[in-house]
Short mmCIF file of C-alpha atoms in Angstrom, two decimals:
data_model
loop_
_atom_site.label_atom_id
_atom_site.label_comp_id
_atom_site.label_asym_id
_atom_site.label_seq_id
_atom_site.Cartn_x
_atom_site.Cartn_y
_atom_site.Cartn_z
CA MET A 31 181.16 143.05 102.38
CA SER A 32 179.70 139.70 103.07
CA LYS A 33 179.80 137.23 100.12
CA LEU A 34 176.03 136.78 100.63
CA THR A 35 175.20 140.38 99.78
CA PRO A 36 175.68 140.14 95.98
CA LEU A 37 173.59 136.91 95.97
CA ILE A 38 170.75 138.52 97.87
CA LEU A 39 170.71 141.58 95.61
CA THR A 40 170.62 139.26 92.51
CA VAL A 41 167.58 137.38 93.93
CA ILE A 42 165.70 140.72 94.60
CA MET A 43 166.33 141.89 91.06
CA LEU A 44 165.13 138.67 89.57
CA ALA A 45 161.95 138.76 91.66
CA SER A 46 161.25 142.39 90.73
CA THR A 47 161.58 141.57 87.07
CA SER A 48 159.25 138.64 87.33
CA LEU A 49 156.60 140.52 89.20
CA ALA A 50 156.82 143.37 86.62
CA ALA A 51 156.09 140.89 83.95
CA LEU A 52 152.77 139.70 85.42
CA ASP A 53 149.62 140.76 83.70
CA TRP A 54 147.59 142.09 86.78
CA ALA A 55 144.58 142.89 84.56
CA GLU A 56 144.53 139.32 83.36
CA LEU A 57 144.65 137.94 86.75
CA GLU A 58 141.73 140.10 87.91
CA GLN A 59 139.66 139.12 84.92
CA ASN A 60 140.29 135.38 85.63
CA ASN A 61 139.14 135.89 89.26
CA MET A 62 136.00 137.66 88.15
CA ILE A 63 135.19 134.87 85.66
CA GLU A 64 135.63 132.25 88.35
CA ALA A 65 133.42 134.28 90.77
CA ASP A 66 130.71 134.69 88.09
CA GLY A 67 130.75 130.96 87.57
CA ARG A 68 129.87 130.28 91.30
CA ALA A 69 127.35 133.13 91.64
CA GLY A 70 123.63 132.67 91.04
CA PRO A 71 120.45 131.16 92.45
CA ASP A 72 120.37 127.53 93.76
CA ALA A 73 117.10 125.82 94.44
CA GLU A 74 117.87 122.99 96.95
CA VAL A 75 115.51 120.32 98.10
CA VAL A 76 116.84 119.75 101.52
CA SER A 77 114.38 117.01 102.59
CA ILE A 78 110.84 115.58 102.09
CA LEU A 79 108.85 116.20 105.29
CA SER A 80 105.65 114.37 104.20
CA PRO A 81 105.29 111.50 103.80
CA ARG A 82 107.95 110.34 106.22
CA GLU A 83 110.55 107.91 104.93
CA THR A 84 110.02 104.31 105.86
CA THR A 85 112.96 102.83 107.79
CA THR A 86 113.72 99.47 109.41
CA ASP A 87 114.53 98.95 113.06
CA SER A 88 118.04 97.39 113.03
CA ILE A 89 117.31 95.37 116.20
CA THR A 90 113.74 94.23 115.81
CA GLY A 91 113.52 94.42 111.99
CA GLU A 92 110.19 96.25 112.37
CA GLN A 93 109.27 98.82 109.65
CA LEU A 94 108.82 102.34 111.00
CA HIS A 95 106.88 105.21 109.58
CA THR A 96 104.83 103.07 107.17
CA LEU A 97 101.73 104.52 105.48
CA LYS A 98 98.16 103.16 105.83
CA ALA A 99 96.54 101.96 102.71
CA GLY A 100 93.58 104.17 101.84
CA HIS A 101 94.72 107.06 104.02
CA ASP A 102 95.17 110.31 102.13
CA VAL A 103 98.78 111.70 101.97
CA ASN A 104 99.93 115.24 101.13
CA PHE A 105 103.46 116.08 100.08
CA GLU A 106 105.52 118.60 101.98
CA ALA A 107 109.19 119.52 101.49
CA PHE A 108 111.87 121.71 102.95
CA ILE A 109 113.07 123.80 99.92
CA THR A 110 115.73 126.61 100.20
CA ASN A 111 117.71 128.96 98.06
CA SER A 112 121.32 127.99 98.75
CA GLY A 113 122.64 130.43 96.11
CA ASP A 114 123.74 134.08 96.49
CA VAL A 115 121.18 135.53 94.06
CA ALA A 116 117.39 135.57 94.42
CA ILE A 117 115.34 133.01 92.55
CA ALA A 118 113.16 134.80 90.07
CA GLU A 119 111.26 131.79 88.55
CA MET A 120 110.85 128.25 89.96
CA GLY A 121 108.56 125.22 89.60
CA VAL A 122 108.29 122.19 91.86
CA SER A 123 107.27 118.58 90.80
CA VAL A 124 106.59 115.42 92.71
CA THR A 125 106.50 111.91 91.27
CA VAL A 126 105.79 108.58 92.94
CA TYR A 127 107.56 105.57 91.40
CA LEU A 128 107.21 101.94 92.08
CA SER A 129 110.11 100.68 94.09
CA GLU A 130 112.27 97.95 92.51
CA GLY A 131 114.65 96.92 95.18
CA GLY A 132 114.75 100.41 96.64
CA ALA A 133 115.44 102.01 93.27
CA ARG A 134 113.02 103.90 90.97
CA GLY A 135 110.83 101.67 88.77
CA MET A 136 107.84 102.72 86.63
CA ILE A 137 105.79 105.73 87.57
CA ALA A 138 102.94 104.48 89.92
CA LYS A 139 99.34 105.10 88.97
CA ASP A 140 96.13 105.86 90.74
CA ALA A 141 92.92 103.90 90.85
CA ALA A 142 91.89 105.60 87.47
CA GLY A 143 95.14 104.73 85.70
CA ASN A 144 96.65 108.20 85.89
CA ASP A 145 100.39 108.76 86.50
CA LEU A 146 101.19 109.83 90.07
CA SER A 147 103.19 112.68 88.89
CA TRP A 148 102.45 116.42 89.22
CA ASN A 149 104.43 119.37 87.89
CA ASN A 150 103.67 122.88 89.24
CA GLY A 151 105.71 125.35 87.18
CA ASP A 152 104.13 128.38 88.82
CA VAL A 153 105.60 128.51 92.36
CA VAL A 154 107.79 131.51 91.93
CA CYS A 155 107.33 134.12 89.23
CA ASN A 156 106.74 137.81 88.72
CA ASP A 157 103.01 137.40 88.11
CA ALA A 158 101.05 137.79 91.46
CA PHE A 159 97.98 136.30 89.79
CA VAL A 160 99.75 133.06 88.81
CA CYS A 161 102.43 132.41 91.48
CA PRO A 162 102.10 132.62 95.35
CA TRP A 163 105.76 133.99 95.47
CA SER A 164 107.33 136.68 93.29
CA SER A 165 110.94 135.64 94.31
CA LEU A 166 112.96 133.55 96.73
CA ASP A 167 115.83 135.54 98.22
CA ALA A 168 119.30 134.11 98.80
CA GLY A 169 119.27 131.96 101.95
CA ALA A 170 115.50 132.05 102.17
CA ASN A 171 113.27 129.02 102.69
CA LEU A 172 110.21 128.44 100.61
CA ALA A 173 107.01 128.80 102.74
CA ASN A 174 109.12 129.21 105.83
CA GLY A 175 110.68 125.73 105.39
CA LYS A 176 107.48 123.76 104.95
CA TYR A 177 106.16 123.92 101.37
CA THR A 178 102.95 121.90 100.62
CA MET A 179 102.74 120.66 97.05
CA THR A 180 99.89 122.05 95.00
CA TYR A 181 98.74 121.56 91.42
CA GLN A 182 96.33 123.82 89.60
CA GLY A 183 95.63 125.64 92.87
CA ALA A 184 94.72 122.57 94.94
CA THR A 185 96.72 120.62 97.47
CA ILE A 186 98.07 117.38 95.93
CA VAL A 187 96.40 114.29 97.49
CA TRP A 188 97.68 110.70 97.18
CA THR A 189 95.51 107.79 98.29
CA PRO A 190 98.04 104.99 98.36
CA ILE A 191 97.50 101.19 98.00
CA THR A 192 99.71 98.60 99.49
CA GLY A 193 103.20 98.40 98.04
CA ASP A 194 106.68 99.98 98.17
CA TYR A 195 107.29 103.35 96.50
CA VAL A 196 110.00 105.86 95.78
CA VAL A 197 108.80 109.55 96.22
CA VAL A 198 110.83 112.23 94.36
CA VAL A 199 110.45 115.93 94.81
CA GLU A 200 112.40 118.15 92.26
CA THR A 201 112.79 121.85 91.62
CA SER A 202 113.37 123.62 88.33
CA ALA A 203 114.69 127.21 88.89
CA GLU A 204 115.76 129.65 86.13
CA GLY A 205 119.55 130.04 86.23
CA ASP A 206 120.15 127.31 88.88
CA ASN A 207 123.98 126.97 89.28
CA GLU A 208 123.89 123.60 91.23
CA PRO A 209 121.55 121.01 89.59
CA GLY A 210 122.91 118.20 91.79
CA ASN A 211 120.83 119.26 94.76
CA ASP A 212 117.61 120.06 92.88
CA TYR A 213 115.88 116.83 94.08
CA SER A 214 115.38 114.56 97.03
CA GLU A 215 113.92 111.08 97.11
CA ILE A 216 112.68 108.74 99.84
CA MET A 217 111.29 105.15 100.02
CA VAL A 218 107.98 104.62 101.57
CA SER A 219 106.07 101.37 102.25
CA VAL A 220 102.22 101.23 102.41
CA LEU A 221 100.53 98.46 104.47
CA ASP A 222 97.04 97.12 105.07
CA TRP A 223 95.81 97.94 108.57
CA THR A 224 93.23 96.65 111.04
CA ASP A 225 91.17 98.57 113.58
CA VAL A 226 89.08 97.35 116.55
CA ILE A 227 86.71 100.29 117.35
CA VAL A 228 85.09 100.67 120.78
CA ASP A 229 82.45 103.18 121.74
CA LEU A 230 80.88 103.74 125.13
CA ALA A 231 77.62 105.74 125.52
CA TRP A 232 74.90 106.40 128.19
CA ASP A 233 71.60 105.08 127.07
CA SER A 234 70.11 108.40 128.01
CA GLY A 235 72.14 110.13 125.31
CA LYS A 236 73.79 112.47 127.85
CA GLU A 237 77.44 113.31 127.56
CA VAL A 238 77.79 113.32 131.47
CA GLU A 239 75.16 111.51 133.51
CA GLY A 240 73.74 112.97 136.77
CA GLY A 241 71.26 112.43 139.53
CA GLY A 242 70.16 109.30 141.25
CA GLY A 243 68.87 106.00 139.97
CA ASP A 244 70.38 103.28 137.77
CA LYS A 245 72.33 104.48 134.72
CA ALA A 246 72.35 102.16 131.74
CA PHE A 247 75.19 102.22 129.26
CA THR A 248 76.06 100.40 126.03
CA LEU A 249 79.49 99.29 124.71
CA SER A 250 79.68 98.94 120.90
CA VAL A 251 82.51 97.05 119.29
CA SER A 252 83.15 97.01 115.61
CA THR A 253 85.96 96.34 113.15
CA GLY A 254 87.47 98.63 110.39
CA GLY A 255 90.50 98.66 108.21
CA SER A 256 91.80 98.84 104.73
CA ALA A 257 90.76 95.33 103.66
CA THR A 258 88.24 92.76 104.57
CA TRP A 259 89.11 90.79 107.68
CA SER A 260 87.56 89.33 110.86
CA ALA A 261 88.45 89.93 114.37
CA ARG A 262 88.38 86.95 116.77
CA SER A 263 88.39 86.58 120.54
CA ILE A 264 88.43 90.33 121.31
CA THR A 265 89.24 91.00 124.92
CA LEU A 266 88.63 94.39 126.53
CA GLU A 267 89.57 95.80 129.95
CA MET A 268 86.75 97.72 131.72
CA ILE A 269 87.56 100.01 134.59
CA VAL A 270 84.61 101.24 136.66
CA THR A 271 85.51 103.68 139.49
CA GLY A 272 84.05 106.53 141.50
CA THR A 273 80.99 107.28 143.64
CA LEU A 274 79.01 104.25 142.84
CA GLY A 275 76.93 101.80 144.92
CA ALA A 276 77.12 99.00 142.26
CA ALA A 277 77.97 98.22 138.69
CA THR A 278 76.67 95.12 136.80
CA ASP A 279 76.50 93.74 133.31
CA ALA A 280 73.43 92.42 131.72
CA SER A 281 73.89 89.05 133.38
CA GLY A 282 74.19 90.70 136.81
CA ASN A 283 77.96 90.04 137.10
CA ASP A 284 79.85 92.65 139.26
CA LEU A 285 81.76 95.21 137.21
CA MET A 286 83.21 97.35 139.99
CA GLY A 287 86.92 97.88 139.67
CA THR A 288 88.83 96.31 136.76
CA THR A 289 87.27 93.60 134.67
CA GLN A 290 88.24 91.61 131.60
CA VAL A 291 85.41 91.54 129.12
CA SER A 292 85.20 89.15 126.15
CA GLY A 293 82.67 87.19 124.10
CA PHE A 294 82.04 89.91 121.37
CA GLY A 295 80.51 88.80 118.13
CA THR A 296 78.98 85.62 116.93
CA SER A 297 80.07 82.32 118.45
CA GLY A 298 80.62 79.31 116.13
CA MET A 299 82.92 76.70 114.80
CA THR A 300 85.75 78.47 112.93
CA GLU A 301 88.85 77.26 111.06
CA THR A 302 91.95 77.98 113.12
CA PHE A 303 94.67 76.24 110.95
CA ARG A 304 95.15 75.21 107.32
CA HIS A 305 98.29 73.74 105.77
CA GLN A 306 99.81 75.75 102.95
CA ASP A 307 99.69 72.94 100.44
CA ASP A 308 97.14 70.49 101.96
CA ALA A 309 93.60 71.91 101.95
CA ASN A 310 92.42 68.94 103.87
CA ASN A 311 94.85 69.42 106.68
CA THR A 312 92.78 71.83 108.90
CA THR A 313 91.87 72.48 112.44
CA SER A 314 88.66 74.23 113.75
CA ASP A 315 87.43 75.36 117.14
CA MET A 316 84.77 77.59 118.75
CA ARG A 317 85.42 81.35 118.46
CA TYR A 318 83.68 84.54 118.89
CA VAL A 319 84.05 86.51 115.61
CA ILE A 320 83.20 89.96 114.40
CA ASP A 321 83.30 90.26 110.66
CA PHE A 322 84.58 93.24 108.75
CA GLU A 323 82.70 96.49 109.53
CA ASN A 324 80.09 94.71 111.63
CA THR A 325 79.10 95.86 115.18
CA THR A 326 78.12 94.04 118.33
CA GLU A 327 76.83 95.58 121.52
CA TRP A 328 77.25 94.79 125.16
CA THR A 329 75.24 96.39 127.97
CA GLY A 330 75.55 97.16 131.64
CA GLN A 331 74.33 99.62 134.31
CA VAL A 332 75.80 101.54 137.34
CA SER A 333 74.09 102.81 140.38
CA PRO A 334 75.38 106.11 141.85
CA ASP A 335 75.88 106.32 145.61
CA THR A 336 73.89 109.29 146.70
CA SER A 337 74.10 108.53 150.43
CA GLY A 338 76.92 110.83 150.99
CA GLY A 339 78.34 114.01 149.42
CA SER A 340 78.89 114.82 145.90
CA GLY A 341 81.36 112.87 143.66
CA ASP A 342 82.22 111.66 140.16
CA TYR A 343 82.27 108.26 138.55
CA SER A 344 83.47 106.89 135.27
CA ILE A 345 83.57 103.86 133.02
CA GLU A 346 86.68 103.30 130.86
CA VAL A 347 87.35 100.56 128.27
CA ASN A 348 90.63 99.63 126.55
CA LEU A 349 91.61 97.00 124.04
CA VAL A 350 93.71 94.19 125.53
CA SER A 351 93.96 91.76 122.61
CA TYR A 352 92.32 90.26 119.54
CA VAL A 353 93.16 87.49 117.05
CA ILE A 354 93.55 87.58 113.34
CA TYR A 355 93.55 84.59 110.91
CA GLY A 356 95.31 84.36 107.65
CA GLN A 357 98.52 83.24 105.81
CA LEU A 358 100.82 85.36 107.97
CA PRO A 359 104.62 85.40 108.57
CA ASP A 360 104.01 84.25 112.11
CA CYS A 361 102.61 80.92 110.65
CA ALA A 362 105.89 80.01 109.03
CA GLU A 363 107.05 76.39 109.66
CA THR A 364 110.44 75.05 108.46
CA VAL A 365 110.74 71.30 108.14
CA SER A 366 113.54 69.03 106.93
CA ILE A 367 112.61 66.88 103.90
CA THR A 368 114.48 64.51 101.54
CA ASN A 369 115.01 65.77 98.04
CA ASN A 370 113.61 63.10 95.71
CA GLN A 371 116.20 63.82 93.03
CA THR A 372 119.32 64.19 95.06
CA GLY A 373 118.36 62.13 98.10
CA GLU A 374 119.82 64.79 100.31
CA ARG A 375 118.08 66.39 103.31
CA GLU A 376 117.04 70.01 102.85
CA ASP A 377 114.89 72.61 104.69
CA MET A 378 111.49 73.53 103.40
CA THR A 379 109.56 76.50 104.77
CA TYR A 380 105.77 76.55 104.66
CA ILE A 381 103.58 79.62 105.29
CA HIS A 382 100.41 78.10 106.72
CA TYR A 383 97.08 79.74 107.63
CA CYS A 384 96.90 80.29 111.37
CA GLU A 385 95.74 82.51 114.19
CA VAL A 386 97.97 85.32 115.49
CA SER A 387 97.13 87.28 118.66
CA LYS A 388 97.58 91.02 118.66
CA GLN A 389 97.82 93.28 121.66
CA SER A 390 97.19 96.52 119.69
CA ASP A 391 95.61 97.50 116.42
CA ASP A 392 96.83 100.06 113.85
CA ASP A 393 94.69 102.94 115.13
CA ALA A 394 95.06 103.28 118.92
CA GLY A 395 92.76 106.32 119.04
CA THR A 396 89.71 104.17 118.36
CA SER A 397 90.62 101.43 120.78
CA GLU A 398 89.64 103.07 124.06
CA ASP A 399 86.77 105.23 125.33
CA MET A 400 85.33 106.63 128.58
CA ILE A 401 82.02 107.98 129.85
CA GLU A 402 81.47 109.94 133.10
CA GLY A 403 78.84 110.91 135.57
CA LYS A 404 78.35 113.10 138.66
CA VAL A 405 76.66 112.82 141.95
CA GLN A 406 75.38 116.07 143.32
CA THR A 407 73.81 116.21 146.78
CA PHE A 408 71.89 119.43 147.73
CA HIS A 409 71.20 120.32 151.42
CA ASP A 410 68.14 122.47 151.97
CA ILE A 411 68.44 124.40 155.35
CA GLY A 412 65.19 126.10 156.27
CA VAL A 413 64.94 128.96 158.86
CA THR A 414 61.61 129.57 160.67
#
């Protein structure tokens, strides 16, 4: 017999004795306890869909997805049940905090002084007259993945003012087994905005002009936005094309093709520069200006060409540029000065008041317009 045989038999006997001594019932009970600890509903706020988080372009430094001051905002979130048991009761809350260096500060308030915080405890429950959902199954998404926040039966509306905020959406589900994913938060920035509004219309009031004869039109230009401001030196591009014999402005200048149009508003001597610390250090020049929410009109006419067959024509206008004035980042000037106390040279940065040219406003949809017309020639062939 090999000398290894007794050794192998001894190991087998010891292993059998150890296995026999194990309490299998106790092991099974422990496994059940651990499984019970992991089981249950889990309301997870995956992301906030509205408003969108404000980010900064790493190359240009431009803020992306900012909110416009005064524009109503609704809150939408992607909420799911990540657990393995249906959620029987759940509420959802949303709170807007003032941002302090990107962290939550005090709760922000609306114009009436009320906290911007809403808690809807009746999102999921077993009362169909109170809650829109009776349960949220395991793995299911609330409202198909796009839940709009409501309070007392109405959609929550936030009308923001300028500033930086932290928006927090949080769930409270009965028996939630993972509280760490019950909330999501984003940072948003709210900015003032400007709007140059253009509107073209046929003087006849028609949507589409037709027939022969001169067709007069009016171009209206106005300003809007979230705060008082004035637009200077507005320049538009006018494109007149189609079946036309002529197109002229009120002074008789030719408008056929593409033309740069300017001179909107009131002309006058206007301040164009002012030093940050020296009110007497100013510069002025002549400018055309449209004050906030004022309107100026510009007129012209086209003459359809009815000598040939039928055809179409159109007048299109687009914003090219305008100028704003104020104490703006673009007005920064850094100069080297001598410190009177230390005698050393150091840099001093001033933010002056100056003019800044813009190639687009904050609402592109109102910065262009178009009107159209048709030429229809009828041939009457008589048979005798």
